[in-house]
mmCIF file of N, CA and C in Angstrom:
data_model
loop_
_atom_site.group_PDB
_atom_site.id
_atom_site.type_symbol
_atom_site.label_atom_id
_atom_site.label_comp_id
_atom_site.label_asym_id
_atom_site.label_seq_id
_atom_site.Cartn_x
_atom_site.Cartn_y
_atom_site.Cartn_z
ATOM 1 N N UNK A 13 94.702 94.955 97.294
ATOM 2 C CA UNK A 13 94.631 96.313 97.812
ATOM 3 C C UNK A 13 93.162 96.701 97.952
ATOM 4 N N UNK A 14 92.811 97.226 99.114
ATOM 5 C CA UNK A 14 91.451 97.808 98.876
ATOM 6 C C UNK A 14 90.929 98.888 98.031
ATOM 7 N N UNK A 15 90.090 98.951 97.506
ATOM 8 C CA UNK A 15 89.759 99.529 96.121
ATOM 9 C C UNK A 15 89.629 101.181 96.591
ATOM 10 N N UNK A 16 89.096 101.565 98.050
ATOM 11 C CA UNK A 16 89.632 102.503 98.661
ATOM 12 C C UNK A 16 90.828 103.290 98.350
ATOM 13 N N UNK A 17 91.804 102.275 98.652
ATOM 14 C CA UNK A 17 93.454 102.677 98.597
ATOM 15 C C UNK A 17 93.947 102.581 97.026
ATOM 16 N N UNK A 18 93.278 101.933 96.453
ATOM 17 C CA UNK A 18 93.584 101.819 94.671
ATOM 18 C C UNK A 18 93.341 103.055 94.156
ATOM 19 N N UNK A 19 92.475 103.842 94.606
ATOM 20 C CA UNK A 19 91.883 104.985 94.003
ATOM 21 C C UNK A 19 92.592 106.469 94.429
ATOM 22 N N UNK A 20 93.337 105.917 95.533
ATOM 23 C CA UNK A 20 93.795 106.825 96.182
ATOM 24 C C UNK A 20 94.668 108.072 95.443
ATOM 25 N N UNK A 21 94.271 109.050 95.123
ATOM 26 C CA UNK A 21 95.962 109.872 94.438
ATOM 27 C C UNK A 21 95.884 111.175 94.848
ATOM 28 N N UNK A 22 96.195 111.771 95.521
ATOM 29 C CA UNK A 22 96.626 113.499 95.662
ATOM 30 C C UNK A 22 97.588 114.295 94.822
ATOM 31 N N UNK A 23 96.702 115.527 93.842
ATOM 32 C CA UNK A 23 97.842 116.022 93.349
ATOM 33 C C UNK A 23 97.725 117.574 93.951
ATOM 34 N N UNK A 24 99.500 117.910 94.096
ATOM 35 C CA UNK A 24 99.135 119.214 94.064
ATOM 36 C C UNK A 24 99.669 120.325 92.558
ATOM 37 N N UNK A 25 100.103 121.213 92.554
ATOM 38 C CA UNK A 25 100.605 121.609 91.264
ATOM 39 C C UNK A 25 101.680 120.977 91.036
ATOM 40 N N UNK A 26 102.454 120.398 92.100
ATOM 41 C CA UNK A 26 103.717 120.317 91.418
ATOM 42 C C UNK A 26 103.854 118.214 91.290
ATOM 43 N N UNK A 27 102.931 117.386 92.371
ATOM 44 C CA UNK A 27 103.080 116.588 93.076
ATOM 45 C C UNK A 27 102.329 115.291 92.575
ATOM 46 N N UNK A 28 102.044 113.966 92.614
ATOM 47 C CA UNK A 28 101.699 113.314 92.539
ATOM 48 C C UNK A 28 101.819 112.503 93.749
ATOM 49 N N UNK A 29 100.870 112.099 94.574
ATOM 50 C CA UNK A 29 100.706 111.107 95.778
ATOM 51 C C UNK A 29 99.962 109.851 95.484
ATOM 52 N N UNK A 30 100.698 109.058 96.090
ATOM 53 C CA UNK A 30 99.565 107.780 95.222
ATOM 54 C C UNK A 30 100.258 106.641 96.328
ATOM 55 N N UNK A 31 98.812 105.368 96.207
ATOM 56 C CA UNK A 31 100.015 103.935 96.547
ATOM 57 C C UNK A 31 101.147 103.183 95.872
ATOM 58 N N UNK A 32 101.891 102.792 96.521
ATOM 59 C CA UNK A 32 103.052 102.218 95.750
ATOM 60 C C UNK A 32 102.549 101.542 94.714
ATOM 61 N N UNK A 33 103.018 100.716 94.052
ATOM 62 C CA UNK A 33 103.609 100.048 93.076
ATOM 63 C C UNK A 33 104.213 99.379 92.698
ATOM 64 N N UNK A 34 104.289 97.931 92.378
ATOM 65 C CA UNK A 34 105.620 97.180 91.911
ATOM 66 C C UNK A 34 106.397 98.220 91.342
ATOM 67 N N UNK A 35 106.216 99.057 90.281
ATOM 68 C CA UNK A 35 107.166 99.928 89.421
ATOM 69 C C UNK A 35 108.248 100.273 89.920
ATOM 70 N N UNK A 36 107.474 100.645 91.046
ATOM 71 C CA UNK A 36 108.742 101.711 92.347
ATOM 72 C C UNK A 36 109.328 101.319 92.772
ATOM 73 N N UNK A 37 109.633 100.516 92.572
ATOM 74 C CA UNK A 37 110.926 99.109 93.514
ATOM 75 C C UNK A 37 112.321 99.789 93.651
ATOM 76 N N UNK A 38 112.630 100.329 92.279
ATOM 77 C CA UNK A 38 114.024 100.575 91.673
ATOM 78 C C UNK A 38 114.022 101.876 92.361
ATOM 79 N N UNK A 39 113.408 102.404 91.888
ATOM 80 C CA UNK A 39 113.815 104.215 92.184
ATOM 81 C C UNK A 39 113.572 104.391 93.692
ATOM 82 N N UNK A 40 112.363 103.522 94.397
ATOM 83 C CA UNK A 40 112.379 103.572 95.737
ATOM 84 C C UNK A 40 113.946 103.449 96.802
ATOM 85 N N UNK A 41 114.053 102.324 96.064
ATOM 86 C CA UNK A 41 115.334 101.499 96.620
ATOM 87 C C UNK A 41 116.592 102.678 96.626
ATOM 88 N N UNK A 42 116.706 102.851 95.103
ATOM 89 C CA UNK A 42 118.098 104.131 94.862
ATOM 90 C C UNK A 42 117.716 104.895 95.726
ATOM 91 N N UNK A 43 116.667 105.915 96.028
ATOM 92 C CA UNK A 43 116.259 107.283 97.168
ATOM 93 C C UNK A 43 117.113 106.466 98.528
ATOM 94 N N UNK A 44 116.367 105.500 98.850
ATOM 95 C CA UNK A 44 116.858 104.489 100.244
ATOM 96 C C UNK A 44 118.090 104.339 100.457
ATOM 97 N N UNK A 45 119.108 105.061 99.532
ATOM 98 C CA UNK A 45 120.156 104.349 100.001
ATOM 99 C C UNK A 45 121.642 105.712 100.270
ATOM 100 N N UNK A 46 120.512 106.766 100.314
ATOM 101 C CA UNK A 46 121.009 107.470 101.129
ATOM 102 C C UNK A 46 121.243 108.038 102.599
ATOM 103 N N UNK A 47 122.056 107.861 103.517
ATOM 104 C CA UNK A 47 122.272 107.196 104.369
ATOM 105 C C UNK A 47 121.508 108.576 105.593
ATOM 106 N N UNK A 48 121.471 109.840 104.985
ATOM 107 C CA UNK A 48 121.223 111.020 105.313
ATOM 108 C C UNK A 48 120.129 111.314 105.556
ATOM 109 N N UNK A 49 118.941 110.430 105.027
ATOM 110 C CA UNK A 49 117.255 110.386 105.223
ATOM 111 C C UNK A 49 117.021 109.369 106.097
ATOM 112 N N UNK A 50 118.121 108.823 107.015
ATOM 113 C CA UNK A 50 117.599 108.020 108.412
ATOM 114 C C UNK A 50 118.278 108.970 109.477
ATOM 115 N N UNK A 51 118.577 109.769 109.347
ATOM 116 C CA UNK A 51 118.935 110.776 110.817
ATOM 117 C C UNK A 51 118.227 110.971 111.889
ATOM 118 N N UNK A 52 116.779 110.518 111.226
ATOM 119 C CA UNK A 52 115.674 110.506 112.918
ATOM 120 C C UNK A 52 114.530 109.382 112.522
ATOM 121 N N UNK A 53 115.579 108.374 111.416
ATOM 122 C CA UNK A 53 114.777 107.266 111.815
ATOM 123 C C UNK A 53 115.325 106.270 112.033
ATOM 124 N N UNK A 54 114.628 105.093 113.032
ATOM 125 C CA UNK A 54 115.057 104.126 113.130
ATOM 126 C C UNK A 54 115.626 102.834 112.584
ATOM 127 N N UNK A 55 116.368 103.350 111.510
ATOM 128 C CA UNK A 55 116.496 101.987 110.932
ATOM 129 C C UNK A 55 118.192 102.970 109.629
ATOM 130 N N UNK A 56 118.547 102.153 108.725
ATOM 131 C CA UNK A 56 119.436 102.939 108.183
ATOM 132 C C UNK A 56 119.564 102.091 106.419
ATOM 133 N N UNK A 57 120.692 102.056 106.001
ATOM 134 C CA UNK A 57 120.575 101.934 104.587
ATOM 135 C C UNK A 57 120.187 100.064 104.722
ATOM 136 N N UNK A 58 119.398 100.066 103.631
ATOM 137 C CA UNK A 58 119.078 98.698 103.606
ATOM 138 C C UNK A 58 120.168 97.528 102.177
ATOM 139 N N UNK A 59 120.277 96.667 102.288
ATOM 140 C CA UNK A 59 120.534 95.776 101.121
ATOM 141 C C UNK A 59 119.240 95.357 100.259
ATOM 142 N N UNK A 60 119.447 95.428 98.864
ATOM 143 C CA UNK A 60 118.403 95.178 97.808
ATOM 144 C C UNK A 60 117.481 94.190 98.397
ATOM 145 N N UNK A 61 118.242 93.049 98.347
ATOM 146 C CA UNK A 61 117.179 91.807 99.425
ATOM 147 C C UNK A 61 116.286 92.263 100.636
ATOM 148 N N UNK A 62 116.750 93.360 101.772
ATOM 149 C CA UNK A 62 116.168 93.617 102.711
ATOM 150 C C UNK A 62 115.169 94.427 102.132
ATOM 151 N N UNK A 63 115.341 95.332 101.668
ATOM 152 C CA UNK A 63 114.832 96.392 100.913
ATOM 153 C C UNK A 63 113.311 95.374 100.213
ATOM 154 N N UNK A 64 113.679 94.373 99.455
ATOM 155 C CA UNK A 64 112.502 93.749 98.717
ATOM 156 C C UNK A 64 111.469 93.331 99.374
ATOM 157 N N UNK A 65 111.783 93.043 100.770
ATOM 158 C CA UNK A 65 111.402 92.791 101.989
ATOM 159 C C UNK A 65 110.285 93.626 102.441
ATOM 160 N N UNK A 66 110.978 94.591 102.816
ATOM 161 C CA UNK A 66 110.235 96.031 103.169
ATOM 162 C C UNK A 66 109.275 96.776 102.278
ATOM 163 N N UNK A 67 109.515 96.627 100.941
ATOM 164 C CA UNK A 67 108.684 96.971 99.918
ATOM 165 C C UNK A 67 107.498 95.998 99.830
ATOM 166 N N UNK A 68 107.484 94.561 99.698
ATOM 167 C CA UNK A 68 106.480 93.781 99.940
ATOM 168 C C UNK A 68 105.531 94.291 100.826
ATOM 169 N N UNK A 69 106.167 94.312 102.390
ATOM 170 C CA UNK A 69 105.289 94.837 103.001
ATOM 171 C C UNK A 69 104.573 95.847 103.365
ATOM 172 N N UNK A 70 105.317 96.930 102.576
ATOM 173 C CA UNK A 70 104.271 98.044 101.999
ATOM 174 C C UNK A 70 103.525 98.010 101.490
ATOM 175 N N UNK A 71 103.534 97.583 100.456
ATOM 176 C CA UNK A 71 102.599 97.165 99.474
ATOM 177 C C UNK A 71 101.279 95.949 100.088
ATOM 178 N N UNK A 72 102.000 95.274 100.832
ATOM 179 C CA UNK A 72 100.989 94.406 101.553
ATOM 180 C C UNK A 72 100.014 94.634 102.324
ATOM 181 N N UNK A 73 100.224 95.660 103.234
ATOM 182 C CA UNK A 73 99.995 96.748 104.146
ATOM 183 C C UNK A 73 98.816 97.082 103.362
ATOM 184 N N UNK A 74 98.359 97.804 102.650
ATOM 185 C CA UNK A 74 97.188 98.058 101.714
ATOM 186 C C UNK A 74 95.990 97.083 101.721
ATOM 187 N N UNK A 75 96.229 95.887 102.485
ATOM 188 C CA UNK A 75 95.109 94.624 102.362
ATOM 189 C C UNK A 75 94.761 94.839 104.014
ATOM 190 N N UNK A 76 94.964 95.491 104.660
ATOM 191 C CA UNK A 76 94.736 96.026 105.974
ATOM 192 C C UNK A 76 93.499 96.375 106.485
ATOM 193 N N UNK A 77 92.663 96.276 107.118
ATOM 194 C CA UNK A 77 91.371 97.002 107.037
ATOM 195 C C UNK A 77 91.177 98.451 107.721
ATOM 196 N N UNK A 78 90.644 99.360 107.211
ATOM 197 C CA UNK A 78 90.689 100.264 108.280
ATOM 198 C C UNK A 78 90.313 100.184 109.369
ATOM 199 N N UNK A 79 89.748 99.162 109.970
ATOM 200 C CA UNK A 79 89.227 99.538 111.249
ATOM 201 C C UNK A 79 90.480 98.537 111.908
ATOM 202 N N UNK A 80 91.540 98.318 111.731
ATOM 203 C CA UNK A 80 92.256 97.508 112.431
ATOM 204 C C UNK A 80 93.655 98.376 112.177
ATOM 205 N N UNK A 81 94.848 98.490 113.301
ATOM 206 C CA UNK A 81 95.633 99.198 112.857
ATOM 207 C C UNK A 81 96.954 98.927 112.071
ATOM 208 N N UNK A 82 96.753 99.553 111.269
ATOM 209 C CA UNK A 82 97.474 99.901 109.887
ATOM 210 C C UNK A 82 98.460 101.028 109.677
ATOM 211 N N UNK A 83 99.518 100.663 108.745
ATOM 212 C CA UNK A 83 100.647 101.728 108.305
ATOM 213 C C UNK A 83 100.389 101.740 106.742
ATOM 214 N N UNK A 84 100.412 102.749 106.302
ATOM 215 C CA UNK A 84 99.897 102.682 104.760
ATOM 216 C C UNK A 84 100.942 104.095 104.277
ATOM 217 N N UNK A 85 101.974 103.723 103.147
ATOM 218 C CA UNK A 85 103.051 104.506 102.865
ATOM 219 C C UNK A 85 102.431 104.891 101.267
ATOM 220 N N UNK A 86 103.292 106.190 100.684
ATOM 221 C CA UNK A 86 102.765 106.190 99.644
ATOM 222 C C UNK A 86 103.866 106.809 98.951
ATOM 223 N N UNK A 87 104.168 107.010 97.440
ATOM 224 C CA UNK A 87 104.801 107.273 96.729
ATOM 225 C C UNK A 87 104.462 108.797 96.455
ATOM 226 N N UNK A 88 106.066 109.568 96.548
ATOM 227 C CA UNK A 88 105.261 111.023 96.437
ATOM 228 C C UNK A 88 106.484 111.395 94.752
ATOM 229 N N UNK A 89 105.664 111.481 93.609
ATOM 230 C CA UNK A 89 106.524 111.685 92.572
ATOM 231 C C UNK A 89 106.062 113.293 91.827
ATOM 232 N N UNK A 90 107.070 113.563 91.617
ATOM 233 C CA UNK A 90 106.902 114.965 90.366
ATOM 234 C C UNK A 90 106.012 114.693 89.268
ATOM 235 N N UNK A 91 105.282 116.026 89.159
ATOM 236 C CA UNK A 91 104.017 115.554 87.935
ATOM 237 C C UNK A 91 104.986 116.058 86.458
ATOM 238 N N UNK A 92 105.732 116.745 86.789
ATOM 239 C CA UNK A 92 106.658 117.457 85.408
ATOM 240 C C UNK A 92 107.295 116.288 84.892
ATOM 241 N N UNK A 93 108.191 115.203 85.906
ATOM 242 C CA UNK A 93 108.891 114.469 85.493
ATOM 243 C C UNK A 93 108.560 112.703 85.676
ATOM 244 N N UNK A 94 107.461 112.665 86.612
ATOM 245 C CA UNK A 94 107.346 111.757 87.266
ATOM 246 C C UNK A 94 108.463 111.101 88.224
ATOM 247 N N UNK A 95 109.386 111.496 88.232
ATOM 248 C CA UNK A 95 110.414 111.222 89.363
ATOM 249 C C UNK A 95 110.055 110.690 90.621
ATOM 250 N N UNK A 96 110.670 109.741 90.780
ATOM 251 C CA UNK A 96 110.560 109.160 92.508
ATOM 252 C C UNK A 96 110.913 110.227 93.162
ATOM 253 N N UNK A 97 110.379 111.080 94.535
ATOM 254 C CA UNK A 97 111.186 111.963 95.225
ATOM 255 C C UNK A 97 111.190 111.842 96.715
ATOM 256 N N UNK A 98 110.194 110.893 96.931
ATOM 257 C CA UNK A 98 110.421 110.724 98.548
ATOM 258 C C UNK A 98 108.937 109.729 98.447
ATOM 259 N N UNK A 99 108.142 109.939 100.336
ATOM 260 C CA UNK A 99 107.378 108.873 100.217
ATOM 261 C C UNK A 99 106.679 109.559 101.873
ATOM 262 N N UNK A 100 105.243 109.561 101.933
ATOM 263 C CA UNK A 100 104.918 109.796 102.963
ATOM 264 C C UNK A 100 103.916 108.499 103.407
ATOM 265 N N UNK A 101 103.395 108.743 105.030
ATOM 266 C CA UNK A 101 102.521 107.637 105.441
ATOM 267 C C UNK A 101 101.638 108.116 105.956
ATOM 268 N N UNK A 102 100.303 107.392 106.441
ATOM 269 C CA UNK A 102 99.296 107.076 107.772
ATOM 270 C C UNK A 102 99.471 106.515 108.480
ATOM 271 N N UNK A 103 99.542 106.453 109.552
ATOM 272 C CA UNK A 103 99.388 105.589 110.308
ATOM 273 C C UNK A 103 98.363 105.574 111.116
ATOM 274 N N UNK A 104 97.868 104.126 111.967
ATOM 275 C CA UNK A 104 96.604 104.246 112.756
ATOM 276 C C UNK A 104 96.727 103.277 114.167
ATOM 277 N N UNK A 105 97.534 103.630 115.276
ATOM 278 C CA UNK A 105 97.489 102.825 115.952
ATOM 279 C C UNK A 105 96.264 102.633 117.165
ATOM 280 N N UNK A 106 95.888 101.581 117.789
ATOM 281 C CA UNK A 106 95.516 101.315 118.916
ATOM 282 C C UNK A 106 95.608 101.751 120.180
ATOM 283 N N UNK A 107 95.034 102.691 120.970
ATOM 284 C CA UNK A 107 96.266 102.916 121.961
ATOM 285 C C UNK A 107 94.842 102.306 123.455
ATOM 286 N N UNK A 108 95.366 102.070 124.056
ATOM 287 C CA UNK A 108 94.721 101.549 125.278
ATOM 288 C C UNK A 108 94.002 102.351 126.452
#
């Protein structure tokens, strides 16, 4: 991960933002598998295997350079409870 993105964390009062994590595998996965948070996205409930898939490459995603384009997702958890509660991104594409 670039040491950039290692350092990375936003809090607000209530919030914790940060890069993933092996940790987050589990609780990522459980959020994912509600079928109701793909209504305007492309894709829908995953299997654990696919899912491990997709998490890799999140996490992989982080070895990206900025000047090349990149998707970089992040873990958004409760500071009261630390709870998994969702997950936002960057993105940076190329355009011509």
């Amino acid at each position: 991960m670039q040491s950039e993105l290692s350092m990375m964390r936003l809090e607000t009062e209530r919030l914790i933002i940060r890069p993933y994590i092996k940790s987050d595998l589990m609780e990522s996965f459980e959020l994912m598998q509600n079928p109701e948070l793909f209504t305007y996205m492309h894709m829908g409930v995953l299997s654990f295997e696919e899912y491990k898939g997709l998490f890799k490459w999140l996490i992989d995603s982080y070895n990206t350079p900025f000047n090349m384009p990149f998707k970089y997702s992040f873990a958004i958890r409760t500071k009261a409870t630390d709870a998994f509660i969702g997950w936002c991104g960057v993105v940076w594409v190329y355009l011509i």
